[in-house]
Coordinates of C-alpha atoms in Angstrom, one line a residue:
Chain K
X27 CA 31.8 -3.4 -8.0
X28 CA 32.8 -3.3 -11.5
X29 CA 33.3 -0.1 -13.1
X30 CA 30.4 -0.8 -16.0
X31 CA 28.6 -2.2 -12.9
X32 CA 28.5 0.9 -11.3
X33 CA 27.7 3.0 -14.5
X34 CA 24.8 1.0 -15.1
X35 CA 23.5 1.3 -11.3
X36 CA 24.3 4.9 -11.4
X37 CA 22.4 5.6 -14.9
X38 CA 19.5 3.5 -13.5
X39 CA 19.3 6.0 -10.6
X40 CA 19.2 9.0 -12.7
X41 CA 16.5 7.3 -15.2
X42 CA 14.3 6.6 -11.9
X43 CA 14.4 9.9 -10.1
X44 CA 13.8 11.6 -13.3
X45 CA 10.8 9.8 -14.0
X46 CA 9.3 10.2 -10.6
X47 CA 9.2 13.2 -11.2
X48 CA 6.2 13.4 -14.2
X49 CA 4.0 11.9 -11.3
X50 CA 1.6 14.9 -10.9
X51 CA 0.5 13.6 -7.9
X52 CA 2.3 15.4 -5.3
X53 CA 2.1 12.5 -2.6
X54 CA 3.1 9.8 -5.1
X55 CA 6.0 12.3 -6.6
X56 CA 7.8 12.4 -3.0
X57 CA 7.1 9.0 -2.1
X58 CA 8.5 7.8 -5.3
X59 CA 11.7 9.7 -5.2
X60 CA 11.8 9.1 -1.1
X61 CA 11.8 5.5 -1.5
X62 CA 14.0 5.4 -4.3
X63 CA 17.3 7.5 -2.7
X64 CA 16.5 5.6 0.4
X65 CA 16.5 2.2 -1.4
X66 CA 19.9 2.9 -3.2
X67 CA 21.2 4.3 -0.1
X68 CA 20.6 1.3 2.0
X69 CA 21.9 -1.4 -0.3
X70 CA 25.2 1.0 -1.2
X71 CA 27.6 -1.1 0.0
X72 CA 26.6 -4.4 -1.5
X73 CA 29.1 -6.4 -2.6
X74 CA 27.5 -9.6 -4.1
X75 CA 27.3 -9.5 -7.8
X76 CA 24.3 -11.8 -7.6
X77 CA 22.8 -9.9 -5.0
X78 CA 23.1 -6.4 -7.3
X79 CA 21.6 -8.4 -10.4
X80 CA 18.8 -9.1 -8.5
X81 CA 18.2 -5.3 -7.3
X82 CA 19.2 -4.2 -10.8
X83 CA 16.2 -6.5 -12.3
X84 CA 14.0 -5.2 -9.7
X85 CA 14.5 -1.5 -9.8
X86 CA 14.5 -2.1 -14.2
X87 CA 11.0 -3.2 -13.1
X88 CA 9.8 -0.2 -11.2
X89 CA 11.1 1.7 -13.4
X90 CA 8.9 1.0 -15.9
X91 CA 5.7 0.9 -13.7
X92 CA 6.6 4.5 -12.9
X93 CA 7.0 5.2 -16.4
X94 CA 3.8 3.9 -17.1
X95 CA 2.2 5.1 -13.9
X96 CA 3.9 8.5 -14.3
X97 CA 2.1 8.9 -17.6
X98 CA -1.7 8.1 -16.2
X99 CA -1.2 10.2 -12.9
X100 CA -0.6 13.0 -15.1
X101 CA -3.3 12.3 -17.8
X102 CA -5.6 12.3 -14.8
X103 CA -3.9 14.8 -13.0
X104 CA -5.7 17.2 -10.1
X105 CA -5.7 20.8 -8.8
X106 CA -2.9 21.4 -6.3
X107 CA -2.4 20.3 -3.1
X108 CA -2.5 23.6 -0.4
X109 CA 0.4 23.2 0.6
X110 CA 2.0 22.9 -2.8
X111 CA 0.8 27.0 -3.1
X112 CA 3.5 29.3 -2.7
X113 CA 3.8 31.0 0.3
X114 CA 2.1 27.6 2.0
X115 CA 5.2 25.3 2.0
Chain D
X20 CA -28.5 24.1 23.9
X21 CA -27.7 27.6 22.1
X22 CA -24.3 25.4 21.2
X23 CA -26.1 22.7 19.3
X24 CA -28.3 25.2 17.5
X25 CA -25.2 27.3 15.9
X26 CA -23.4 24.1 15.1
X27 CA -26.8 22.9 13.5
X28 CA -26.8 25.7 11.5
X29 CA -23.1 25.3 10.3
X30 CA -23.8 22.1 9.3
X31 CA -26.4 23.1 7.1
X32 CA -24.0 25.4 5.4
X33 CA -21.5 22.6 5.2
X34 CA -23.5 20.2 3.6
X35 CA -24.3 21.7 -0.1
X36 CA -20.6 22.1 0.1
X37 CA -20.3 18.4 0.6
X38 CA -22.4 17.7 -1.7
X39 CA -20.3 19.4 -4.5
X40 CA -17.6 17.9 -3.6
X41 CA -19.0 15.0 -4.5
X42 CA -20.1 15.9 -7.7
X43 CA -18.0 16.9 -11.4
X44 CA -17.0 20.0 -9.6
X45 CA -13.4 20.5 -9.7
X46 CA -12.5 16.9 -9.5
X47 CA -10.8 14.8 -13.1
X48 CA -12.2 14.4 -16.0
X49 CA -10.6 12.2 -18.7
X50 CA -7.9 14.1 -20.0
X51 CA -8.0 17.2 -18.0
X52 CA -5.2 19.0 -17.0
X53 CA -4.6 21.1 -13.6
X54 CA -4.5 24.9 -14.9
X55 CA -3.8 26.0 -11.5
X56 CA -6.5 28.2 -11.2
X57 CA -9.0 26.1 -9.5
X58 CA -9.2 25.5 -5.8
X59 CA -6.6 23.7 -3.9
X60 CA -7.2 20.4 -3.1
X61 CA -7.0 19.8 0.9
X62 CA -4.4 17.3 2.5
X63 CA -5.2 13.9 3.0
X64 CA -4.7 12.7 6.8
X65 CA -7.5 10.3 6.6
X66 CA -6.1 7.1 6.1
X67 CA -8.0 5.0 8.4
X68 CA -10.9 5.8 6.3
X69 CA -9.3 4.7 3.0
X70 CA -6.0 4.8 1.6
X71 CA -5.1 6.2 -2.1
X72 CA -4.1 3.4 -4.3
X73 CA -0.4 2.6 -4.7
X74 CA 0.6 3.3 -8.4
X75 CA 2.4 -0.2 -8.4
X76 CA -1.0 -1.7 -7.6
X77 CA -2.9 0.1 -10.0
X78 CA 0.2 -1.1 -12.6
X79 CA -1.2 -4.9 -11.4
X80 CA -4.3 -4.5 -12.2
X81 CA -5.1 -2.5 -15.4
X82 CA -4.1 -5.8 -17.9
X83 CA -7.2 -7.2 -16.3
X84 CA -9.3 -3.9 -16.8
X85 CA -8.4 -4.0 -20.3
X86 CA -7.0 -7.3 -22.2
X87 CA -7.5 -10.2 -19.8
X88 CA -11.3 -10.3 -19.3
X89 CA -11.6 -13.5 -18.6
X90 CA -14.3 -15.0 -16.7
X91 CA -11.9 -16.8 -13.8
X92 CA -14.4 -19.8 -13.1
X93 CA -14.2 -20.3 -17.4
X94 CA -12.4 -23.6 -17.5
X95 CA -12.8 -24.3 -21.4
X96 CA -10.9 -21.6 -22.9
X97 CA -7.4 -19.4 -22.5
X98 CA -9.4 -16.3 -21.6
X99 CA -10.8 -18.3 -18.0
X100 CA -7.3 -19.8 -17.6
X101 CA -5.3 -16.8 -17.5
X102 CA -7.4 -15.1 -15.2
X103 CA -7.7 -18.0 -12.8
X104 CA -4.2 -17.8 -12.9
X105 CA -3.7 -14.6 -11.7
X106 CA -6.4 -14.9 -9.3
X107 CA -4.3 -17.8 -8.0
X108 CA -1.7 -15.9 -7.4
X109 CA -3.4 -13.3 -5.9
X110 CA -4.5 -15.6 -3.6
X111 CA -1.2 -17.2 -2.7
X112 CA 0.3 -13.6 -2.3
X113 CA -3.0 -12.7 0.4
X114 CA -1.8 -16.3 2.1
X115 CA 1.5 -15.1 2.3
X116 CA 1.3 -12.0 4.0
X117 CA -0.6 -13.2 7.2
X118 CA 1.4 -17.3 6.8
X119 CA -1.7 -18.5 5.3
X120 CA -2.4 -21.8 3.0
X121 CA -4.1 -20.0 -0.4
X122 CA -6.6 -22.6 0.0
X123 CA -7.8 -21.0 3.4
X124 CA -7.9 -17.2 1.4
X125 CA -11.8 -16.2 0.6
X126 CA -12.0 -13.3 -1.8
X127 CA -15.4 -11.1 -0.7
X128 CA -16.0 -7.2 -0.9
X129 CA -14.5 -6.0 1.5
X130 CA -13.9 -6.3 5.7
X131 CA -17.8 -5.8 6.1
X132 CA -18.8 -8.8 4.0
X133 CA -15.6 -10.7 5.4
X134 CA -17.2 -9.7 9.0
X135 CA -20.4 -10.6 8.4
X136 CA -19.3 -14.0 6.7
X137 CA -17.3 -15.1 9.3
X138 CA -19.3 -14.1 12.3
X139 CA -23.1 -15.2 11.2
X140 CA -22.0 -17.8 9.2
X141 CA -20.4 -19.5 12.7
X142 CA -22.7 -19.0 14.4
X143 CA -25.2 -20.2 11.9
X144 CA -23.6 -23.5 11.2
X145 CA -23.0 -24.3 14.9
X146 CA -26.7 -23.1 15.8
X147 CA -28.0 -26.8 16.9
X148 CA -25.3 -26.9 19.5
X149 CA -24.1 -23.2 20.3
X150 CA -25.3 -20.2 20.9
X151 CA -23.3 -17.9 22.5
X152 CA -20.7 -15.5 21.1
X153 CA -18.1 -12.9 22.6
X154 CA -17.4 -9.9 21.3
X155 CA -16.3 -6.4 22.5
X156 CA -17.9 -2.6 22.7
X157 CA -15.1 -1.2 20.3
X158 CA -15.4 -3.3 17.1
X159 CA -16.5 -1.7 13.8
X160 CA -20.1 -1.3 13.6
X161 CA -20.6 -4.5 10.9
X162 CA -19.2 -6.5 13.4
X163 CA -21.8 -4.9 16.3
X164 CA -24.4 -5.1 14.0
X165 CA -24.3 -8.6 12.7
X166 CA -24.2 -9.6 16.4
X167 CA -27.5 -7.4 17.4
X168 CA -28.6 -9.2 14.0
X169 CA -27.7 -12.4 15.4
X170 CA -29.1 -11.5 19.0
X171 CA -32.7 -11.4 16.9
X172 CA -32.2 -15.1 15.5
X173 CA -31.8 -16.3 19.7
X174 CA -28.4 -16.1 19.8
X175 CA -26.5 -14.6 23.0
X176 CA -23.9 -12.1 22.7
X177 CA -21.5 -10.8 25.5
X178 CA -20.1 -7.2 24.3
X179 CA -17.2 -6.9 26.3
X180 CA -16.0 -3.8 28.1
X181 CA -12.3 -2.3 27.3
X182 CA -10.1 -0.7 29.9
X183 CA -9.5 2.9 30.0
X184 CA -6.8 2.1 27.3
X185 CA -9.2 0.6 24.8
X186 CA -7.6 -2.4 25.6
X187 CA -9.7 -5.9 27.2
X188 CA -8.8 -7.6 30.1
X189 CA -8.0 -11.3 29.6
X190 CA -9.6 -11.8 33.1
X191 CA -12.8 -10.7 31.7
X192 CA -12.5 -12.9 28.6
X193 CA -11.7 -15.8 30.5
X194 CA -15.1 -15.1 32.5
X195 CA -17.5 -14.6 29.8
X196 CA -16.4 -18.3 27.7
X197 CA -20.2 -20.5 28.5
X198 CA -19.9 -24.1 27.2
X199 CA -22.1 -23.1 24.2
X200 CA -19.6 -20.2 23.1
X201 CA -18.7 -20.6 19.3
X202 CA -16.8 -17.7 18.8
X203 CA -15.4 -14.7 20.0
X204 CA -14.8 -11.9 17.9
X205 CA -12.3 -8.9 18.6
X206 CA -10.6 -6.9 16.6
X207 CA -6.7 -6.3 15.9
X208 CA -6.0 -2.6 15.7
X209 CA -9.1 -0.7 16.4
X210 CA -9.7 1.9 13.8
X211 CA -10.6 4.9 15.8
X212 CA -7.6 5.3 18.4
X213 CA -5.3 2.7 17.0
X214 CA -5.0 0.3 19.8
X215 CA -3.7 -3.2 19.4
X216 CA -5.7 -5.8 21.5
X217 CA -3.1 -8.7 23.0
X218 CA -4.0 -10.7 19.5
X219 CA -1.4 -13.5 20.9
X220 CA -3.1 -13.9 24.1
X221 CA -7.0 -14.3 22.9
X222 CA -5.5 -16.4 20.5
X223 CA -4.0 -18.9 22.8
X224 CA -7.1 -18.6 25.2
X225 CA -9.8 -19.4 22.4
X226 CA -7.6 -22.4 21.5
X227 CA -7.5 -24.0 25.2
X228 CA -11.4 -23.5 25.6
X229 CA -11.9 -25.0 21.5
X230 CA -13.6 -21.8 20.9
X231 CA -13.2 -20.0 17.3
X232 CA -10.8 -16.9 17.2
X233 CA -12.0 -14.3 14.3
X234 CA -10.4 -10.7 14.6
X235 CA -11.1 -7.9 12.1
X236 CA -7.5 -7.4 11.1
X237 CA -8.6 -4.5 8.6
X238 CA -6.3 -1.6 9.6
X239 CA -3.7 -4.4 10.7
X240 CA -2.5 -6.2 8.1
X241 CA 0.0 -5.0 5.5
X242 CA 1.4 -2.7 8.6
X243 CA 1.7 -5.0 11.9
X244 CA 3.4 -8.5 11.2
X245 CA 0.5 -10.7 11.4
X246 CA 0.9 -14.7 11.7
X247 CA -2.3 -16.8 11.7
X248 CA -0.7 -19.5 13.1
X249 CA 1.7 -18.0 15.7
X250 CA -1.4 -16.0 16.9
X251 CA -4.2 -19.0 16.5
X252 CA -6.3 -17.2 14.7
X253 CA -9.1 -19.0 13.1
X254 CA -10.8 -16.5 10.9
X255 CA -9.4 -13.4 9.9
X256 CA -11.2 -10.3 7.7
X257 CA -8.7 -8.3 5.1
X258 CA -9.2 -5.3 3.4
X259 CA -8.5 -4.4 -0.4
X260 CA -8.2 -0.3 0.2
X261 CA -7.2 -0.3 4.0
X262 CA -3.5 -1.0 2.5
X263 CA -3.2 1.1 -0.8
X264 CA -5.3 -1.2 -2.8
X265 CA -9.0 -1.2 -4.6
X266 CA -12.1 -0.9 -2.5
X267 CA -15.1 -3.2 -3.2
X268 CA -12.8 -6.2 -2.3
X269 CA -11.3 -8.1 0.8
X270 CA -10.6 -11.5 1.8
X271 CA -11.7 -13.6 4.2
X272 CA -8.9 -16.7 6.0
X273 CA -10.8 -19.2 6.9
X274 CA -8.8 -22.0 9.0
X275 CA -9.0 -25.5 7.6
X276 CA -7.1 -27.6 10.4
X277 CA -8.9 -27.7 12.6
X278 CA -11.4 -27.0 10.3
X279 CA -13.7 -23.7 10.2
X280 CA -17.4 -24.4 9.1
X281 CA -19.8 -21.7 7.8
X282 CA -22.8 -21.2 6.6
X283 CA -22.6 -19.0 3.5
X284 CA -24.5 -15.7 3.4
X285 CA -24.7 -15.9 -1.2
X286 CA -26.6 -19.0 -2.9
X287 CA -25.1 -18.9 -6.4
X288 CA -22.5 -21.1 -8.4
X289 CA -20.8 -21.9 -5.8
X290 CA -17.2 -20.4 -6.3
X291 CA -14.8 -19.8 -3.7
X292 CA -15.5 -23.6 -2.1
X293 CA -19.2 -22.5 -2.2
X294 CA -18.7 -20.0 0.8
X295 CA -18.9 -16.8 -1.3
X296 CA -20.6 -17.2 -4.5
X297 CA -20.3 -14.7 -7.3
X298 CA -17.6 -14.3 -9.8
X299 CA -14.4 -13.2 -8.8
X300 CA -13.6 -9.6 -9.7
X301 CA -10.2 -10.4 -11.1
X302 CA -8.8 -7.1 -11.4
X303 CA -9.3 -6.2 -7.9
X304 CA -8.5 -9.8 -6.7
X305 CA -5.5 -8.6 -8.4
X306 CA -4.8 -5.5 -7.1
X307 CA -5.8 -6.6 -3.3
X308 CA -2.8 -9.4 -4.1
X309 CA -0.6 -6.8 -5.2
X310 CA -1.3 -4.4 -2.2
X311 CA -0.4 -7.4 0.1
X312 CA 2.7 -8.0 -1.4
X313 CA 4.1 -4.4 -1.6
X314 CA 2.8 -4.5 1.8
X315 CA 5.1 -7.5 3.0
X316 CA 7.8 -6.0 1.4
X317 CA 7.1 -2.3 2.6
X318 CA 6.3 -3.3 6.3
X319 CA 9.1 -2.1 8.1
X320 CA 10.2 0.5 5.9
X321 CA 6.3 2.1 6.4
X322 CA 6.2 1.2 9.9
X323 CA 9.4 3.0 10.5
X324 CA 8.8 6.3 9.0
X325 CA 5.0 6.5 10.0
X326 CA 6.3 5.6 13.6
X327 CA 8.6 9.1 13.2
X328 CA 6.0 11.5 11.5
X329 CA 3.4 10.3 14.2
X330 CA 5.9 11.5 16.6
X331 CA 7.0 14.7 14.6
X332 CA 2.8 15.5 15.0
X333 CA 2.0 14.2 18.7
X334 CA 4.9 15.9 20.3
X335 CA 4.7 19.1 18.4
X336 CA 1.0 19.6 19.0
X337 CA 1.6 18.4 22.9
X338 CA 4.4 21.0 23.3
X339 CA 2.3 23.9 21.9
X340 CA -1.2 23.0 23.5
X341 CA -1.8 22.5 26.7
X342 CA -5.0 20.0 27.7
X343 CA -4.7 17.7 24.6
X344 CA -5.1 14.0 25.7
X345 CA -4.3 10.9 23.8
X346 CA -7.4 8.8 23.3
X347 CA -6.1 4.9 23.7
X348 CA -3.2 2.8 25.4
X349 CA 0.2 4.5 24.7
X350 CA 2.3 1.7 24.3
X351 CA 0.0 -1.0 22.3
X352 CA -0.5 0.9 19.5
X353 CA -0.6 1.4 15.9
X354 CA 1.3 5.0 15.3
X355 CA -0.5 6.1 12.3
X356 CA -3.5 6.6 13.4
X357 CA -3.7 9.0 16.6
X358 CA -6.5 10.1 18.4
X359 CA -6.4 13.4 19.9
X360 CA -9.0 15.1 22.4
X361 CA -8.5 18.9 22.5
X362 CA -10.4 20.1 25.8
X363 CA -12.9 23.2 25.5
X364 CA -12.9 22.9 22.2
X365 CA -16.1 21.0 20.1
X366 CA -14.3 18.4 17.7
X367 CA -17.2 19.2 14.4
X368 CA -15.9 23.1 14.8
X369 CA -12.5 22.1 14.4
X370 CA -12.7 20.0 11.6
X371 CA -14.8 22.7 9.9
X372 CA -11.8 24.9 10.5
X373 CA -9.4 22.7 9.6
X374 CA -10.8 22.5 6.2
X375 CA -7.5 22.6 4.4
X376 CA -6.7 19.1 5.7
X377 CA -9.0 16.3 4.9
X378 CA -9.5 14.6 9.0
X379 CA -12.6 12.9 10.7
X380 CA -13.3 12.8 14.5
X381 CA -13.5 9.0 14.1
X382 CA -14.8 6.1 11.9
X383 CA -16.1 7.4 8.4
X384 CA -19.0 5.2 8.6
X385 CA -20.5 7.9 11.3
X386 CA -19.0 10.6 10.7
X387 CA -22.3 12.0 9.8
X388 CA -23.7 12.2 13.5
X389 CA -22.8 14.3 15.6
X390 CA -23.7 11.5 18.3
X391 CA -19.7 11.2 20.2
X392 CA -18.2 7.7 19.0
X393 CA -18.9 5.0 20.7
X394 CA -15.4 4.0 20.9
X395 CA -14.5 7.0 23.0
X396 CA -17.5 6.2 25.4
X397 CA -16.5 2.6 25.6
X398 CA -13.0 3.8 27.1
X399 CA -14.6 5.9 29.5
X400 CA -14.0 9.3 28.4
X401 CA -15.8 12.1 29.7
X402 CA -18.6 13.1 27.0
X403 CA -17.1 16.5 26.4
X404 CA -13.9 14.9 25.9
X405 CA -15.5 12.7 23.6
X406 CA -17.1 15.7 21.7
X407 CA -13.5 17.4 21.0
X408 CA -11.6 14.6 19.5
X409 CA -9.9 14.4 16.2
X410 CA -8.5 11.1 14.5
X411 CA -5.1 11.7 12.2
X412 CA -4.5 9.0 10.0
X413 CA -0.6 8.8 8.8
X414 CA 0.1 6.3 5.9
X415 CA 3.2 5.4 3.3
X416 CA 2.4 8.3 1.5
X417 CA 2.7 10.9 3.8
X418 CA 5.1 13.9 3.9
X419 CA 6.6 15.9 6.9
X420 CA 5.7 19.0 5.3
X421 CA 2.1 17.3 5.2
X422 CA 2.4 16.8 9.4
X423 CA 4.2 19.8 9.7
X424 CA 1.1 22.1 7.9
X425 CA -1.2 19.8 9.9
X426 CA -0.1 20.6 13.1
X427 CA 0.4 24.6 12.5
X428 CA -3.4 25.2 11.3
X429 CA -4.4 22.5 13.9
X430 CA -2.5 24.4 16.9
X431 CA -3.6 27.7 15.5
X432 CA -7.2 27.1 15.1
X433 CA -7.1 25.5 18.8
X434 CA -5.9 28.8 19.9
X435 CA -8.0 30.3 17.9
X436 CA -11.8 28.5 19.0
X437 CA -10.0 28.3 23.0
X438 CA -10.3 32.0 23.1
X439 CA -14.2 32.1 21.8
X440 CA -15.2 29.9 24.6
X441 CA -16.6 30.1 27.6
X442 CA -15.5 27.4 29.4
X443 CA -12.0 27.5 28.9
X444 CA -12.3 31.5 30.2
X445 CA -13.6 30.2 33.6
X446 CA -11.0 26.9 33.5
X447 CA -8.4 30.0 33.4
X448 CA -10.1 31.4 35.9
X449 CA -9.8 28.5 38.3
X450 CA -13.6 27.3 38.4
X451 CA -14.0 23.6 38.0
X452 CA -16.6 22.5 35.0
X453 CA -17.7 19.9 36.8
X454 CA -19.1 21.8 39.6
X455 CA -21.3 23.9 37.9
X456 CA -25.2 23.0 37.5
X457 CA -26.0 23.6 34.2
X458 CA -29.8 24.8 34.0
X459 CA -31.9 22.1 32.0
X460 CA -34.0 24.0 28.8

């Protein structure tokens, strides 16, 4: 992988975790980060530079539904889950 | 009897408490924020019931909600175009998951209406010459129902028995085809104990006798690979919010080669090839397209991590609890949705404990009687056994520490309600329930 390559895939990362995180939702926040390291994780050791173009497009995608999404889940956000109480986790 | 009375009267405390639930209470309001100081909202381990709706769905659907309001059946302006099209594609992304043609994708409300569609409009339009239809005890109740509806127009209906493992025999089917059989009707994954009827099989036996295959595929598609040609089926019912996407709509396949004839249930304009008047709700056309094509894309990475928190749950419980039975076949299965039965221990006074985690002892639809599922009684289990179960519904979005709390207040309370009763003080004591002779009041 080329070194700007990697840069771009590793700033994309960053930008995707971080906004999973404004989900208020508790079961959206952890799926959303969840799926995301495991997505990365599985297609680590890609080599085709088509291939990573492809993922790259995708995951630009998603990451601006969960910017979007991110921002109505916590206009609309809810009381706590239980078990996100301290003392319950 | 004194039982029934104390749970009657529990229930009658629970239900205002329902009924605020249902109500402003603590629940959203546009633009309010969680303070924290309100009550916590319980887990969600429900998901047969209904599934929350994936954020990348709702991201589908809202341009339709707000900008394109189009009337899909308008064909003399932009606003009906662009609609259409996105109903279109909705419809080819439906196809897609279960190797459809879009042509042969219905949309409708939901399973019900799907259901209903398919099984009284077959029978309907092949009234002059058939009259006979196969079904099973364990389908959903709109599919019992329109049969007993059905049964009142002349029509005759075999309900077929399941094995102990909620599971039919094959031999049994085989036995019950009459030469005026139209269609037989069973289900893929049943949607109180999970089991997965030998789809395949009925498929390839309905073909040989030229009898129509529709199975309620509701709580399978999106999570078991589903092929409506590999598995001849001829109708098949889909669910929007079974797999993360919007209630109030559903889809119906309906085969054209060889060709499925039904009578419509709606008179109207005629959309959808004239089988299901009505306009087209686009958005959740929309959305239910969207939910199917996270879903194909999801499939194994869901079906792998629900397979391992169902298993985090059944063997944690089962190694803490003695006398907990799984309800259903162990093998053909769906894992995320077990079905527990804790002996000694009344199912209602559970779930009223467990009122931290948001469970049901079975389908949704009667989970207001306190009447044991029918399900439960169609696989033979004993009533008390039936009285004590508890359904847990795993889905994409939950957590370990979601099981993990489940099972700790579930094992606790079990403990807990174990040591009030009775009967399990004289099973530790070595007398057998069964012999006793209860006095009749």
């Amino acid at each position: 992988m080329a070194a700007s390559s990697r840069a771009q895939v590793l700033r994309l990362y960053r930008a995707l975790l971080r906004e999973s995180q404004r989900f208020s939702s508790y079961n959206y926040r952890t799926y959303a980060i969840r799926r995301i390291r495991d997505a990365f994780r599985e297609n680590k050791n890609i080599a085709d530079s088509e291939k990573i173009e492809e993922l790259l497009n995708k995951a630009k995608a998603n990451l601006e539904v969960i910017q979007r999404q991110g921002t109505i889940d916590h206009m609309y956000a809810t009381e706590k889950l239980i078990i996100e109480r301290p003392g319950n986790t | 009897m004194l039982l029934w009375r104390r749970l009657a009267a529990l229930r009658g405390e629970r239900t205002p408490r329902r009924l605020r639930a249902g109500g402003p209470g603590p629940g959203p309001g546009p633009g309010r924020k969680s303070d924290g100081g309100g009550a916590p909202r319980p887990l969600y381990m429900d998901v047969q019931a209904t599934t929350p709706l994936d954020p990348r769905v709702l991201d589908s659907m809202l341009p339709y909600l707000t900008a394109y309001y189009g009337n899909p059946h308008s064909r003399t302006h932009a606003y009906g175009w662009e609609s259409e099209a996105a109903m279109e594609k909705a419809r080819q992304q439906v196809a897609d998951l279960i190797g459809a043609d879009s042509r042969e994708i219905i949309f409708t409300s939901g399973a019900t209406e799907s259901n209903n569609m398919a099984i009284k409009g077959v029978a309907r339009f092949y009234k002059s010459r058939k009259k006979h239809i196969i079904t099973t005890q364990t389908e959903h109740k709109c599919v019992l129902d329109s049969c007993r509806s059905l049964e009142t127009e002349g029509f005759h209906i075999t309900y077929l028995p399941v094995k102990k493992s909620g599971l039919i025999d094959l031999k049994e089917l085989e036995a019950a085809f009459q030469p005026d059989t139209s269609l037989v009707s069973v289900m893929t994954v049943n949607n109180e104990i999970g089991v997965k009827q030998p789809i395949h099989d009925i498929g390839e036996i309905c073909r040989a006798h030229k009898v129509f295959f529709h199975t309620d595929a509701a709580q399978a598609i999106g999570k078991i690979p589903m092929d409506v040609n590999n598995m001849k089926i001829d109708l098949m019912s889909i669910s929007g919010h079974k797999i993360y996407g919007p209630k109030g709509v559903g889809a119906l396949y309906v085969r054209r080669r060889p060709r499925v004839r039904l009578e419509p249930l709606q008179s109207g304009g005629g959309q959808e090839r004239g089988l299901r008047s009505g306009t087209v709700p686009t958005p959740l056309a929309v959305g239910l397209g969207a939910a199917c094509e996270v879903a194909q894309q999801e499939m194994e990475y869901d079906h792998k991590r629900i397979s391992q928190l169902a298993e985090r749950l059944v063997t944690k419980i089962m190694s803490e609890v003695p006398d907990v039975v799984m309800n259903g076949d162990q093998e053909h299965r769906y894992p995320g949705c077990i079905n527990l039965s804790f002996a000694y221990v009344e199912g209602e006074s559970l779930l009223m404990a467990l009122k931290d985690v948001a469970l049901s002892s079975g389908s949704a639809c009667t989970s207001a009687s306190l009447e044991p599922s029918y399900v439960l009684r169609a696989i033979g289990a004993d009533e008390d056994l039936a009285h004590s179960s508890i359904r847990f519904g795993i889905g994409r979005f939950t957590t370990e520490e979601e099981v993990d709390y489940t099972v700790q207040k579930c094992i606790q309370h079990v403990k807990r309600l174990r040591e009030m009763s009775p009967l399990w003080e004289m099973v530790q004591d070595g007398i057998d329930l069964k012999s006793i002779k209860w006095t009749q009041h």
